[in-house]
Short mmCIF file of C-alpha atoms in Angstrom, two decimals:
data_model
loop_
_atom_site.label_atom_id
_atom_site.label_comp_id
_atom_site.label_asym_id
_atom_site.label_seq_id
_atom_site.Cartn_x
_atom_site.Cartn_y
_atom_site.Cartn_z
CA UNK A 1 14.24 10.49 14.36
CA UNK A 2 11.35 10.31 11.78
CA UNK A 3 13.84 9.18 8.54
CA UNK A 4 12.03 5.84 8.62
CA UNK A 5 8.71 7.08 7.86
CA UNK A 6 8.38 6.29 4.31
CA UNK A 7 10.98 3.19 4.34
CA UNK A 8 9.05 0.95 2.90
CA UNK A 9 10.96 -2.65 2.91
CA UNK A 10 14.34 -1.47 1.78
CA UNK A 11 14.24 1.87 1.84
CA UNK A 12 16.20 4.27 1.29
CA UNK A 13 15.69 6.74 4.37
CA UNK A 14 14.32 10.70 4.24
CA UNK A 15 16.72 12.91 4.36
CA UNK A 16 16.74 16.42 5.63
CA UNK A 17 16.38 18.03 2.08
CA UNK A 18 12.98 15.49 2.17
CA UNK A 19 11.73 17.14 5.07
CA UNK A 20 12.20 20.29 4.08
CA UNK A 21 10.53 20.22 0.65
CA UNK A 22 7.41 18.39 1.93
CA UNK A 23 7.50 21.43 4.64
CA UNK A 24 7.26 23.58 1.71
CA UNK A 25 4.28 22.23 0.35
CA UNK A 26 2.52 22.17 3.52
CA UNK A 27 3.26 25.88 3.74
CA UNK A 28 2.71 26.75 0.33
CA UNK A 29 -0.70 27.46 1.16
CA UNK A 30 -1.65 27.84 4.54
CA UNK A 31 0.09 28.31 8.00
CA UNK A 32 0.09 25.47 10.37
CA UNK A 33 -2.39 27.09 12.91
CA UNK A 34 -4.68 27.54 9.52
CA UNK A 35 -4.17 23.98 8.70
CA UNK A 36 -4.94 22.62 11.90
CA UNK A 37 -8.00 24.43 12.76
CA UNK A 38 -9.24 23.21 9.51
CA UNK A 39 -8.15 19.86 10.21
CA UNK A 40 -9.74 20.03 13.59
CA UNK A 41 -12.99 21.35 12.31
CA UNK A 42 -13.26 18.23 9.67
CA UNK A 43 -12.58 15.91 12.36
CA UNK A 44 -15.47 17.58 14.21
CA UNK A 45 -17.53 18.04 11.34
CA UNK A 46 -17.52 14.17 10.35
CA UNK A 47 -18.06 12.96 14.36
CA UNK A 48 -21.02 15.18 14.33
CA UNK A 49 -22.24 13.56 11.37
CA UNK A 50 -21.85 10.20 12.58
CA UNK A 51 -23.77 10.78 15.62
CA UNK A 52 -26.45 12.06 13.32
CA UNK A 53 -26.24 8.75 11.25
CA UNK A 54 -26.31 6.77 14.56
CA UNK A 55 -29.70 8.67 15.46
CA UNK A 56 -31.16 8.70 11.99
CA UNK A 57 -31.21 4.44 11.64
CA UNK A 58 -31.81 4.45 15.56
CA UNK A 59 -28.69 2.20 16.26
CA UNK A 60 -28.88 -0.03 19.29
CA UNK A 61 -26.20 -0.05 21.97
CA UNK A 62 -24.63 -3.20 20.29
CA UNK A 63 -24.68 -1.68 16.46
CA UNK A 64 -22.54 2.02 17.49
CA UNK A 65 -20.00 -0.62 19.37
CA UNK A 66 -19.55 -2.38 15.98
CA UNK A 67 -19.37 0.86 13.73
CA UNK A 68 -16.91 2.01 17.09
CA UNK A 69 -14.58 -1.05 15.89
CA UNK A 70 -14.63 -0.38 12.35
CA UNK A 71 -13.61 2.62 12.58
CA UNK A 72 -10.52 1.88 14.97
CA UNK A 73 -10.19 -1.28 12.00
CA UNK A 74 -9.40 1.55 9.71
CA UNK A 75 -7.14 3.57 11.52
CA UNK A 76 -4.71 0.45 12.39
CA UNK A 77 -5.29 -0.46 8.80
CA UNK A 78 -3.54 2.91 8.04
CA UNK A 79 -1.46 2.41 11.19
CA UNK A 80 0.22 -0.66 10.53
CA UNK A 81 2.06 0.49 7.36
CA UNK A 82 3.75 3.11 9.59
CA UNK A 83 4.85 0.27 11.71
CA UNK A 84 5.93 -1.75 8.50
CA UNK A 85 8.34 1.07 7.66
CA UNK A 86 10.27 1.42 11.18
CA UNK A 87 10.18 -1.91 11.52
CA UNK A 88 11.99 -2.92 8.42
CA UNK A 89 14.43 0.31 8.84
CA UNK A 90 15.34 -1.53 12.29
CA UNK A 91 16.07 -4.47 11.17
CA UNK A 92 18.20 -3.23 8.25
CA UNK A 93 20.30 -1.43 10.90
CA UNK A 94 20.62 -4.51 12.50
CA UNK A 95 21.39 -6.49 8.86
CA UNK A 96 24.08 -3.81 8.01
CA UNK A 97 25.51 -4.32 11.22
CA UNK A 98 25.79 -8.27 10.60
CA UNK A 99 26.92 -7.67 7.05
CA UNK A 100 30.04 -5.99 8.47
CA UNK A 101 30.67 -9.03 11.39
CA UNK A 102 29.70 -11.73 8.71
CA UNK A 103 31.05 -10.25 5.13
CA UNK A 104 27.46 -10.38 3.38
CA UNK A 105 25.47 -8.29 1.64
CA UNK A 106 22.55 -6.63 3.74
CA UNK A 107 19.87 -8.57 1.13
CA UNK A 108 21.16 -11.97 2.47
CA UNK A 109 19.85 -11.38 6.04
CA UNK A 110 16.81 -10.07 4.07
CA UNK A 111 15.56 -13.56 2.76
CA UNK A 112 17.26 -15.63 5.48
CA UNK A 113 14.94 -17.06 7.93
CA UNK A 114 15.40 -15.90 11.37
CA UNK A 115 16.77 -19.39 12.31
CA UNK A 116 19.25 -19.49 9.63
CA UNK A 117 20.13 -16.16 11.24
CA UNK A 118 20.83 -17.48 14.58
CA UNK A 119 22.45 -20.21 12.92
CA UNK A 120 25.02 -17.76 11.44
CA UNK A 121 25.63 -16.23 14.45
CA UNK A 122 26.00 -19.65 16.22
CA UNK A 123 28.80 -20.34 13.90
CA UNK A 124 27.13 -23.42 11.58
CA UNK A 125 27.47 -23.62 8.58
CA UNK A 126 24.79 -22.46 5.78
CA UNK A 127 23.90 -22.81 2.20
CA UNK A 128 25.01 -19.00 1.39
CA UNK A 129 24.73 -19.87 -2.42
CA UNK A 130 21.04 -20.85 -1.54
CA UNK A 131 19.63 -18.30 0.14
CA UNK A 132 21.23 -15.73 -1.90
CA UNK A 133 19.55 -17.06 -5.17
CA UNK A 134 16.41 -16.16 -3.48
CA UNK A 135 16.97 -12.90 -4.05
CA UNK A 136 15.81 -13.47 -7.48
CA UNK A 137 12.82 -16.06 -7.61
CA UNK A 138 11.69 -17.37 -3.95
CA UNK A 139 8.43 -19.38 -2.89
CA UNK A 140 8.53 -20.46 0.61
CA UNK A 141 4.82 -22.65 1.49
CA UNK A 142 3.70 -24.26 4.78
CA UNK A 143 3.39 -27.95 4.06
CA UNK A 144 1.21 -29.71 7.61
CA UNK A 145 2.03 -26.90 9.89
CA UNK A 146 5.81 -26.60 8.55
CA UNK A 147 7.56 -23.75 6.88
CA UNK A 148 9.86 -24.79 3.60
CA UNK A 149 11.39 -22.92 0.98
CA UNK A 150 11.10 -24.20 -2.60
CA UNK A 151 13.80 -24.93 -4.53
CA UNK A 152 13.73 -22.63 -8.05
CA UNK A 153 13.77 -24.95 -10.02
CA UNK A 154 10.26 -26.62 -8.74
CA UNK A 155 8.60 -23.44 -8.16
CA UNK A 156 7.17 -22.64 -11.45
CA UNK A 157 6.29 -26.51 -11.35
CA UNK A 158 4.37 -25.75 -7.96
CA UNK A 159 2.96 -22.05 -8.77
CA UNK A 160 1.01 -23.77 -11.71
CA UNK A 161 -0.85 -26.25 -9.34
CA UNK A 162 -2.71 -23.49 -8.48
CA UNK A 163 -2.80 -20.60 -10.68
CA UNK A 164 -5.54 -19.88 -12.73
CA UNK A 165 -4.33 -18.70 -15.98
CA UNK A 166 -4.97 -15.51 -17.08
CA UNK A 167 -8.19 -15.08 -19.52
CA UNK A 168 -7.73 -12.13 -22.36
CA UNK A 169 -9.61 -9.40 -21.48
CA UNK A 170 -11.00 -7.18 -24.17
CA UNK A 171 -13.12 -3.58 -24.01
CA UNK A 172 -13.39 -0.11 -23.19
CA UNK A 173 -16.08 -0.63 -20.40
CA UNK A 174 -15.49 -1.70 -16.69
CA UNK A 175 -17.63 -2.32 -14.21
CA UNK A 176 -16.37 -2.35 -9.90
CA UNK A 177 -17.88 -0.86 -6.74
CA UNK A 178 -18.49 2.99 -6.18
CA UNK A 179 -16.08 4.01 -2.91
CA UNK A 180 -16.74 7.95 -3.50
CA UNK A 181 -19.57 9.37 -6.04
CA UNK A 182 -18.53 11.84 -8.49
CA UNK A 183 -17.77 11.73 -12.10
CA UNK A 184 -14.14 12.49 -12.92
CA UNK A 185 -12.17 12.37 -16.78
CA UNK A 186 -8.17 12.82 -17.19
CA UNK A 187 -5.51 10.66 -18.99
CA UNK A 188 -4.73 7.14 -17.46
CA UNK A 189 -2.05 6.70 -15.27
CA UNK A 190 -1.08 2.93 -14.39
CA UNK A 191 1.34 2.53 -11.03
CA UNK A 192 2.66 -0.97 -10.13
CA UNK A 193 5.36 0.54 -7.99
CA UNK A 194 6.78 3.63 -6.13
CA UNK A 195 9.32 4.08 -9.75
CA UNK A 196 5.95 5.02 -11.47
CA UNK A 197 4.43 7.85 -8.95
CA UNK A 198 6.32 10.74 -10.73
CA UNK A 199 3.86 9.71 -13.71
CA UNK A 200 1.17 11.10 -12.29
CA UNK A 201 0.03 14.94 -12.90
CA UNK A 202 -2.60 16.99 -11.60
CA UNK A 203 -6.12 15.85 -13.12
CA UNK A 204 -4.98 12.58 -14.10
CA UNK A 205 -6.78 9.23 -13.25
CA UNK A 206 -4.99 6.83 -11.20
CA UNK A 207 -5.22 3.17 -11.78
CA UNK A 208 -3.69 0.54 -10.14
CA UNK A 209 -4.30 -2.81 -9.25
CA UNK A 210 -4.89 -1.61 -5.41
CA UNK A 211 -3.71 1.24 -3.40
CA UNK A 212 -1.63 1.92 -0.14
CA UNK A 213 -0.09 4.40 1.83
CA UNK A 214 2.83 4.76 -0.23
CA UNK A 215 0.89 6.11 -3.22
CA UNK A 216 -0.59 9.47 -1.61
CA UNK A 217 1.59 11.82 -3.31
CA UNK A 218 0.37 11.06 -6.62
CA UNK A 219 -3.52 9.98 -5.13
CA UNK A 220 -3.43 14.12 -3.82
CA UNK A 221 -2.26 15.08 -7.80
CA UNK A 222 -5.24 12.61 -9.50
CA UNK A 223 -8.70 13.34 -10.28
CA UNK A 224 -10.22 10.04 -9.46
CA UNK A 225 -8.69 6.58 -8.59
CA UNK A 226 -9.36 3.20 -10.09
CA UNK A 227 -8.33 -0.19 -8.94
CA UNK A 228 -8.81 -4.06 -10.01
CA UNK A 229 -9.04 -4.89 -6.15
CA UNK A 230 -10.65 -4.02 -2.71
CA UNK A 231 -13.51 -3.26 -0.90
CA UNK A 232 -15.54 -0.42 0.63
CA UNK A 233 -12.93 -0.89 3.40
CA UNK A 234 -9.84 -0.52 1.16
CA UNK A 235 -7.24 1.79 1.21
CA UNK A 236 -8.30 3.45 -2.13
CA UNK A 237 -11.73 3.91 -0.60
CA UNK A 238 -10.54 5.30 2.37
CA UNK A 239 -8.08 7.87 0.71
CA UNK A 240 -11.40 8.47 -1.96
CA UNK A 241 -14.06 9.40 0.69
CA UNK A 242 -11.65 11.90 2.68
CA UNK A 243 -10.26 13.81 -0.36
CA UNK A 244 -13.55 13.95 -1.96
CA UNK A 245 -12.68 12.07 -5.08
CA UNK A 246 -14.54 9.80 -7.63
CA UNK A 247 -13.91 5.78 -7.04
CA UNK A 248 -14.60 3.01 -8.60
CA UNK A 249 -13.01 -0.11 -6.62
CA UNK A 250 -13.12 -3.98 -7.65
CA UNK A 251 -12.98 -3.77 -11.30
CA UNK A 252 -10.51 -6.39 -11.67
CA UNK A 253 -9.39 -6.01 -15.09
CA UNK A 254 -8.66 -2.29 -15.18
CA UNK A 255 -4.67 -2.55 -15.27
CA UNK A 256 -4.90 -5.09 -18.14
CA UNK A 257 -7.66 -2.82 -20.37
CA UNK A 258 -6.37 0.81 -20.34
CA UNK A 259 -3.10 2.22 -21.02
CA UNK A 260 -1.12 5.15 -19.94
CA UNK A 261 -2.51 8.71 -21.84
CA UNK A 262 -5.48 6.99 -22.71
CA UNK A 263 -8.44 9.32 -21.87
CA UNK A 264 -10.86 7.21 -19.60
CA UNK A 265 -14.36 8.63 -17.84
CA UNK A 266 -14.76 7.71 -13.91
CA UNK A 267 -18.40 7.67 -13.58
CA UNK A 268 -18.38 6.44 -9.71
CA UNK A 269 -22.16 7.60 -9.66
CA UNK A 270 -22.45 4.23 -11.56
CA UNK A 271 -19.65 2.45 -10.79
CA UNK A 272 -18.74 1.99 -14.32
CA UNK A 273 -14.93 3.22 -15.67
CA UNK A 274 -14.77 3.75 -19.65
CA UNK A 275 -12.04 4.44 -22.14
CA UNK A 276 -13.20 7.98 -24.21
CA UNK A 277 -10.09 7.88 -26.62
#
């Protein structure tokens, strides 16, 4: 029922032996009830100071609605990934299922548009060899209010219209935005993808260029997190303020400076992210 929950955009699924090792972990520490009481007791813990907050600055009636829709802004923030994954699972039960009736491979229905879809099924004919090659380099724009896709050859041609090309960055010193105070040190670890989480070891500092759902298991392992994008409202702030962690967000440059092993200092009491060695 729950296989989807990690999916992603092509997957693959959880399987049984998934479930059971993340049970593990859960239960490697505490039992459930223990978990959940202490869960429960957060939850109350940060409503209580909230309230406190909303007394302390003497909010008006108008302000505590506002904070009320942040914070439901950040849980469907959170919440929408979840419905990214089950989505996408669907409709690549519903792709392998055409792949069969149609002899294609389940990436074709992938970067077809849902009207060349429905085209397919109507029986018309389509440029197969086209969207296929999309697979590998694919630009689709909205030219006056209409959708197009790019042919590859033009969209290199296109892309550097309006690409600002990429200045060489030089240093050991970064400056960005303080999500969670604290001053953290451990050996870099740079993820651009789900392939590089099992890079990540306990005390290590996580840099990316910004963070999502997908990269808790190694955010739990890391000492502090660093990205070149987002906000106080970003995921990696988030994820920073409820495990306690040092932060520094917005540096913009920190995937190009520092390498994996080298040993970098978060000081998120600053703001400012430095390589030691």
């Amino acid at each position: 029922k729950y296989s989807w929950l990690n999916y992603g955009f092509q997957g693959p699924i959880w399987t049984e032996n998934d479930f059971v090792k993340r049970i593990k972990a859960i239960l490697s520490t505490k039992t459930i009830n223990e978990q959940l009481v202490e869960h429960l007791n957060n939850f109350r813990k940060i409503k209580k100071e909230q309230a406190g907050l909303e007394e302390k600055f003497a909010l008006t009636k108008h302000e505590k609605y506002l904070f009320k829709c942040a914070r439901i802004l950040m849980f469907t923030k959170a919440y929408r990934v979840n419905v990214r994954h089950k989505i996408q699972y669907t409709f690549d039960l519903v792709f392998q299922e055409l792949g069969k009736r149609f002899y294609q491979p389940i990436y074709f229905f992938r970067y077809a548009r849902i009207e060349e879809i429905v085209d397919l099924i109507n029986g018309k004919n389509l440029d197969m060899v086209a969207i296929l090659s999309r697979r590998k380099l694919m630009l689709e724009i909205i030219d006056n209010g209409k959708r197009k896709f790019v042919s590859p050859s033009k969209i290199v041609r296109v892309c550097n219209k309006f690409i600002i090309k990429e200045k060489k960055i030089t240093g050991n010193i970064l400056h960005g935005h303080s999500a969670y105070v604290g001053v953290a040190r451990g050996n870099a670890k740079l993820i651009f993808g789900l392939e590089d989480l099992l890079k990540v070891k306990n005390g290590d500092i996580l840099i990316t260029i910004s963070t999502t759902p997908d990269l808790l298991p190694a955010m739990v392992k890391a000492k502090g997190f660093v990205t070149d994008q987002g906000g106080i409202t970003s995921h990696a702030a988030i994820v920073a303020r409820e495990m306690k962690k040092p932060c520094v967000i917005g540096t913009k440059f920190a995937t190009k400076i520092f390498r994996d092993g080298d040993l970098v200092e978060v000081d998120a009491n600053k703001g400012i992210v430095r390589k030691i060695i």
